[in-house]
Coordinates of C-alpha atoms in Angstrom, one line a residue:
M1 CA 0.4 -0.4 0.3
H2 CA 1.5 3.4 -1.0
S3 CA 1.4 6.1 2.0
M4 CA 1.9 9.4 3.1
N5 CA 2.5 11.2 6.2
T6 CA 2.2 14.8 5.1
P7 CA -1.2 16.0 4.8
V8 CA -2.8 16.8 1.8
A9 CA -2.9 19.5 -0.7
T10 CA -5.5 22.0 -1.0
V11 CA -7.6 23.6 -3.7
P12 CA -9.7 26.0 -3.6
L13 CA -13.5 25.4 -4.3
G14 CA -14.7 26.7 -7.2
T15 CA -13.6 30.7 -8.1
D16 CA -15.2 32.2 -4.4
G17 CA -15.5 28.8 -2.5
P18 CA -13.4 28.2 0.0
R19 CA -9.9 26.5 0.2
V20 CA -10.2 22.8 0.4
G21 CA -7.8 19.6 1.2
V22 CA -7.7 18.5 -2.8
Q23 CA -9.4 14.9 -1.0
G24 CA -13.0 14.7 0.9
L25 CA -14.9 13.0 3.8
G26 CA -18.1 11.4 2.6
C27 CA -19.9 10.7 5.4
M28 CA -23.0 8.6 4.9
G29 CA -22.5 5.1 5.4
M30 CA -21.0 5.6 9.1
S31 CA -24.8 6.4 9.3
F32 CA -27.3 5.0 6.2
A33 CA -27.0 2.7 3.5
Y34 CA -24.0 0.3 3.6
G35 CA -24.7 -2.4 6.6
P36 CA -23.3 -2.0 10.4
T37 CA -21.4 0.3 11.5
D38 CA -18.3 0.8 14.5
A39 CA -19.4 4.6 16.3
D40 CA -16.1 4.6 17.3
A41 CA -14.2 4.3 14.5
A42 CA -16.5 5.9 12.7
R43 CA -15.9 9.3 15.2
A44 CA -11.8 7.5 14.7
T45 CA -12.5 8.7 11.5
L46 CA -13.2 11.7 11.4
D47 CA -10.4 12.8 13.5
R48 CA -7.7 10.4 11.4
A49 CA -9.0 13.1 8.8
L50 CA -8.1 15.8 9.8
E51 CA -4.6 14.5 10.0
L52 CA -4.5 14.5 7.2
G53 CA -5.6 17.5 5.7
I54 CA -9.1 16.1 4.2
T55 CA -10.7 19.6 5.5
L56 CA -14.3 18.7 3.4
Y57 CA -16.6 16.9 5.4
D58 CA -19.9 15.9 3.0
T59 CA -23.8 15.1 4.2
A60 CA -26.9 15.2 3.7
D61 CA -30.4 15.4 5.4
M62 CA -31.3 12.0 3.6
Y63 CA -28.5 9.3 4.7
G64 CA -30.4 8.0 7.7
D65 CA -33.5 10.6 7.8
G66 CA -31.4 13.3 10.1
E67 CA -29.1 10.4 11.5
N68 CA -25.7 11.5 9.9
E69 CA -25.7 15.2 10.4
K70 CA -26.7 13.9 14.7
F71 CA -23.8 11.7 14.4
I72 CA -21.1 14.3 13.0
A73 CA -22.1 17.2 14.4
P74 CA -19.2 17.2 17.3
F75 CA -17.2 17.0 15.9
I76 CA -17.8 19.6 13.1
R77 CA -18.4 22.2 16.6
A78 CA -15.2 21.2 17.8
N79 CA -13.0 21.7 14.4
R80 CA -15.5 24.3 12.9
D81 CA -12.7 26.8 11.8
A82 CA -10.6 23.9 10.6
V83 CA -14.0 22.3 8.3
T84 CA -16.1 23.2 5.7
L85 CA -19.3 21.4 6.4
A86 CA -21.8 20.2 2.9
S87 CA -24.5 19.0 3.3
K88 CA -27.7 19.6 0.8
F89 CA -31.4 19.8 0.7
S90 CA -34.8 18.0 -1.7
L91 CA -33.5 14.6 -1.2
S92 CA -35.9 12.5 1.0
T93 CA -37.8 8.6 1.4
D94 CA -41.2 8.0 0.3
P95 CA -42.0 7.1 5.0
E96 CA -44.9 4.4 2.9
D97 CA -42.8 2.4 1.0
P98 CA -38.9 3.9 1.8
Q99 CA -37.4 1.8 -1.5
K100 CA -39.0 5.3 -3.4
R101 CA -37.5 8.7 -3.4
V102 CA -39.4 11.8 -3.1
I103 CA -38.1 14.7 -5.0
R104 CA -39.3 18.2 -3.4
N105 CA -37.0 21.7 -5.1
D106 CA -39.2 24.0 -4.4
R107 CA -38.9 27.5 -1.4
P108 CA -41.1 26.2 1.4
Y109 CA -39.7 22.1 1.5
L110 CA -36.1 24.2 1.2
R111 CA -36.7 26.8 4.0
S112 CA -37.6 23.8 6.3
C113 CA -34.5 21.2 5.1
I114 CA -32.3 24.4 6.4
E115 CA -33.6 24.5 9.2
G116 CA -33.6 20.6 10.1
S117 CA -30.1 20.8 9.4
L118 CA -28.9 23.1 11.2
R119 CA -30.7 22.0 13.8
R120 CA -29.3 19.3 14.3
L121 CA -25.9 20.1 12.7
G122 CA -25.7 22.5 16.0
V123 CA -24.1 25.9 13.8
E124 CA -25.1 29.1 12.2
T125 CA -23.6 28.7 8.9
I126 CA -23.0 25.3 6.5
D127 CA -20.2 26.3 4.1
L128 CA -21.7 24.5 1.3
Y129 CA -25.5 23.6 0.6
Y130 CA -26.2 21.7 -1.8
M131 CA -29.7 21.0 -4.9
H132 CA -28.9 16.7 -3.5
R133 CA -31.3 15.8 -7.1
R134 CA -33.4 18.0 -9.8
D135 CA -36.7 18.0 -9.2
L136 CA -38.2 18.4 -12.8
R137 CA -41.4 20.5 -11.4
V138 CA -39.1 23.9 -10.7
P139 CA -37.0 26.0 -12.9
I140 CA -33.8 25.4 -11.6
E141 CA -33.6 28.9 -11.3
D142 CA -36.1 29.3 -9.0
T143 CA -34.3 27.0 -7.0
V144 CA -31.6 28.3 -7.2
G145 CA -32.4 31.7 -6.8
F146 CA -34.5 30.7 -2.9
M147 CA -30.9 28.5 -2.2
A148 CA -29.8 32.3 -3.0
E149 CA -31.6 34.1 -0.1
L150 CA -30.1 31.7 1.9
V151 CA -26.4 33.5 1.5
Q152 CA -28.1 36.5 1.5
E153 CA -29.8 35.4 5.6
G154 CA -26.2 34.0 6.7
K155 CA -27.2 30.7 6.6
V156 CA -25.0 29.2 3.5
R157 CA -22.2 29.9 2.5
H158 CA -21.8 29.3 -1.1
L159 CA -24.2 27.0 -3.1
G160 CA -23.6 23.5 -5.2
L161 CA -25.7 21.3 -7.8
S162 CA -25.7 17.4 -7.3
E163 CA -26.6 15.2 -10.7
V164 CA -26.5 18.4 -13.2
T165 CA -26.5 18.4 -16.7
G166 CA -24.1 20.8 -18.2
A167 CA -27.5 22.9 -19.6
E168 CA -29.2 22.9 -15.5
L169 CA -25.1 23.8 -14.2
R170 CA -24.6 26.9 -16.6
A171 CA -29.0 28.2 -16.0
A172 CA -28.0 27.5 -12.0
H173 CA -24.5 29.6 -12.6
A174 CA -26.4 31.8 -13.7
V175 CA -28.2 33.0 -10.8
H176 CA -25.6 32.4 -7.9
P177 CA -22.7 31.3 -8.2
I178 CA -22.2 27.3 -7.9
A179 CA -18.6 26.5 -6.2
A180 CA -19.1 23.2 -6.8
V181 CA -20.5 20.1 -8.6
Q182 CA -21.6 16.8 -7.2
S183 CA -21.9 14.1 -9.1
E184 CA -21.1 10.6 -9.6
W185 CA -17.7 9.5 -11.5
S186 CA -14.8 7.4 -11.4
V187 CA -13.1 4.9 -14.0
F188 CA -16.8 3.1 -13.8
S189 CA -18.6 6.0 -14.2
R190 CA -18.4 8.5 -16.6
D191 CA -21.4 9.4 -18.4
V192 CA -20.9 13.0 -16.4
E193 CA -18.5 13.7 -18.8
R194 CA -20.7 14.4 -22.2
T195 CA -21.4 18.2 -20.1
A196 CA -20.9 18.5 -16.8
V197 CA -17.5 18.4 -16.4
P198 CA -17.1 20.7 -19.7
A199 CA -19.6 23.1 -18.3
A200 CA -18.1 23.8 -15.1
Q201 CA -14.3 23.1 -16.6
E202 CA -15.7 26.5 -18.2
L203 CA -17.1 28.2 -15.5
G204 CA -14.3 27.6 -12.6
V205 CA -16.8 25.3 -11.4
A206 CA -15.4 22.2 -8.6
F207 CA -16.1 19.0 -8.5
V208 CA -17.0 17.0 -6.6
P209 CA -17.2 12.9 -7.8
Y210 CA -19.1 10.3 -4.9
S211 CA -18.7 6.8 -5.6
P212 CA -15.1 8.4 -6.5
L213 CA -14.3 4.1 -5.2
G214 CA -17.8 2.1 -6.9
R215 CA -19.1 1.7 -3.9
G216 CA -16.2 0.3 -2.4
F217 CA -16.5 -2.4 -6.0
L218 CA -13.1 -0.7 -7.8
T219 CA -11.1 -1.7 -4.5
G220 CA -12.1 -5.9 -4.6
S221 CA -13.7 -6.3 -0.9
F222 CA -17.3 -8.1 -2.3
V223 CA -18.6 -9.1 -5.6
N224 CA -21.6 -10.3 -5.4
A225 CA -23.7 -7.8 -3.7
E226 CA -26.6 -10.2 -2.4
E227 CA -24.4 -12.5 -1.6
D228 CA -21.6 -10.9 -0.3
L229 CA -23.2 -8.1 1.4
T230 CA -25.4 -7.8 4.8
A231 CA -29.5 -7.5 4.2
D232 CA -29.2 -3.9 4.8
D233 CA -27.2 -3.1 2.8
F234 CA -27.9 -0.5 -0.1
R235 CA -25.8 -1.7 -2.4
R236 CA -28.4 -5.0 -3.3
T237 CA -30.3 -2.6 -5.0
M238 CA -27.6 -1.5 -7.2
P239 CA -28.3 -3.2 -11.3
R240 CA -23.7 -3.4 -11.0
F241 CA -24.0 -5.2 -8.1
T242 CA -25.9 -7.7 -9.4
G243 CA -27.4 -11.0 -9.8
G244 CA -24.4 -12.1 -13.0
N245 CA -23.0 -8.2 -13.3
G246 CA -21.6 -8.6 -10.1
A247 CA -19.1 -10.7 -11.9
K248 CA -18.5 -9.9 -15.4
N249 CA -17.5 -6.1 -13.8
A250 CA -15.1 -7.9 -10.9
E251 CA -12.9 -9.0 -14.1
L252 CA -12.4 -5.5 -15.0
L253 CA -10.4 -5.3 -12.3
A254 CA -7.8 -6.4 -13.5
P255 CA -6.2 -3.9 -15.0
L256 CA -7.4 -1.5 -11.8
R257 CA -4.8 -4.5 -9.6
Q258 CA -1.5 -4.6 -12.8
I259 CA -1.5 -1.0 -12.3
A260 CA -1.7 -0.9 -8.6
E261 CA 1.2 -4.1 -8.9
A262 CA 3.3 -1.5 -10.5
H263 CA 3.1 1.5 -7.9
G264 CA 3.8 -0.4 -4.7
A265 CA -0.5 0.6 -4.1
T266 CA -3.5 -0.6 -4.3
P267 CA -6.0 -1.4 -6.7
A268 CA -8.5 1.9 -4.9
Q269 CA -5.2 3.7 -4.7
I270 CA -5.0 3.8 -7.7
A271 CA -8.8 4.0 -8.6
L272 CA -8.8 7.2 -6.8
A273 CA -5.7 8.5 -8.4
W274 CA -7.4 8.0 -12.2
V275 CA -9.5 10.9 -10.5
H276 CA -7.3 12.4 -9.0
G277 CA -5.5 12.6 -12.4
Q278 CA -8.5 14.7 -14.4
A279 CA -8.1 17.4 -12.5
A280 CA -5.1 18.3 -14.4
L281 CA -6.2 16.4 -17.7
R282 CA -8.5 18.3 -17.6
G283 CA -7.3 22.5 -16.0
M284 CA -10.3 22.6 -13.1
T285 CA -10.5 21.0 -9.2
V286 CA -11.7 17.5 -8.6
V287 CA -12.3 17.3 -5.2
P288 CA -13.4 13.5 -4.4
I289 CA -15.3 12.8 -1.6
P290 CA -14.8 8.9 -0.8
G291 CA -16.4 7.3 2.5
T292 CA -15.2 5.2 5.1
R293 CA -15.9 4.1 8.5
K294 CA -11.9 3.4 9.2
P295 CA -9.0 5.1 10.1
S296 CA -6.7 2.8 8.4
R297 CA -9.0 4.0 4.8
V298 CA -8.8 7.4 5.4
E299 CA -5.1 7.1 5.5
E300 CA -5.1 5.2 2.2
N301 CA -7.5 6.8 0.7
A302 CA -5.4 9.9 0.7
A303 CA -2.1 8.3 0.2
A304 CA -4.4 8.1 -3.4
T305 CA -3.4 11.7 -3.7
V306 CA 0.2 11.7 -4.6
I307 CA 0.4 8.5 -6.6
E308 CA 0.5 9.6 -10.6
L309 CA -1.1 7.7 -13.7
T310 CA 2.0 7.0 -17.2
E311 CA -0.5 8.0 -19.9
A312 CA -0.1 4.2 -20.8
E313 CA -1.4 4.0 -17.3
R314 CA -4.5 5.6 -17.6
A315 CA -4.9 4.3 -21.8
L316 CA -5.1 1.1 -19.9
L317 CA -7.7 2.0 -17.8
E318 CA -9.9 4.1 -20.5
P319 CA -11.9 1.7 -22.2
L320 CA -13.6 0.8 -18.7
A321 CA -16.2 2.0 -18.5
G322 CA -18.0 1.3 -21.4
Q323 CA -17.5 -2.4 -20.7
V324 CA -19.4 -1.9 -16.8
A325 CA -22.4 -4.1 -17.3
G326 CA -25.9 -2.7 -15.3
P327 CA -26.5 1.6 -14.9
R328 CA -25.8 3.7 -12.0
Y329 CA -28.6 3.0 -10.2
A330 CA -32.0 0.1 -10.9
D331 CA -33.8 4.1 -11.6
V332 CA -31.7 6.5 -13.0
S333 CA -34.2 8.7 -14.4
F334 CA -33.3 11.5 -11.4
T335 CA -29.7 11.5 -12.3
S336 CA -28.2 13.1 -15.7
A337 CA -27.8 11.1 -17.5
G338 CA -31.2 9.8 -17.5
R339 CA -31.8 13.9 -19.2
E340 CA -29.4 14.5 -20.8

């Protein structure tokens, strides 16, 4: 495994955004979606990440229905000036059917969401506030206008969007500066490169890739979600990891392993290095937010920020996304890819 002892480099988040470590931490799995959690290990992970210069901490009101915000709140408050806190609104779970997502971008809903998040987090301001998913019933210009009111009121410092197309990002940015776009981007998931990444690059908006490790699949930690993961694990609903797709996709990991061996690194580190490498290739800020609940993993992930892949190595990874079996979600209608 490749390791490092110095803190990660810092970059500005968007043209007018805060400076953050070049890798952030996705906190969702600490209380939601990925099976049982050891709370003490998760708390130690937050502390270790900060020691490594990881300063962008990502949560959302829907993660565990507010539980994730409550869980990270003591850490955020104890380190308020050192961290950049990101949360999101607009997505909730249908109480009747937990598999069903409800998306709302209207002003009354936004207002109730921001108040709830501020209360659970125990802070007065959220540094980066994202629209989690797009509600097609509300023009995006209106939603960003509603969000901009929160900036004027001091409840939010910077605005972000998640899973938007390039056209949606341009329309939004014309209303109020957008600091960051957060969407899935990895060696296995590259649909954002069609319009969202070029628009962000052109507008000086930072890109924050979520699931840069393909929800753990790129680490080789599981093959078939139904056989390898606990019953409460959200990945059992995802087409790439179920049926025969898991086994097919696991075969695509061979080049990651081969490159990892050459670097004395892990496949996870190579997958992350590929995402980090996009920043230099495209001349833009890219801050992936791999999620983890273990201090050792956060160390492994941070070390990937200094691995540089050769052109030949990138070429080996280039065809993978096109060969992946199964879509990113069972229903892709609420992703940017579903609207392009």
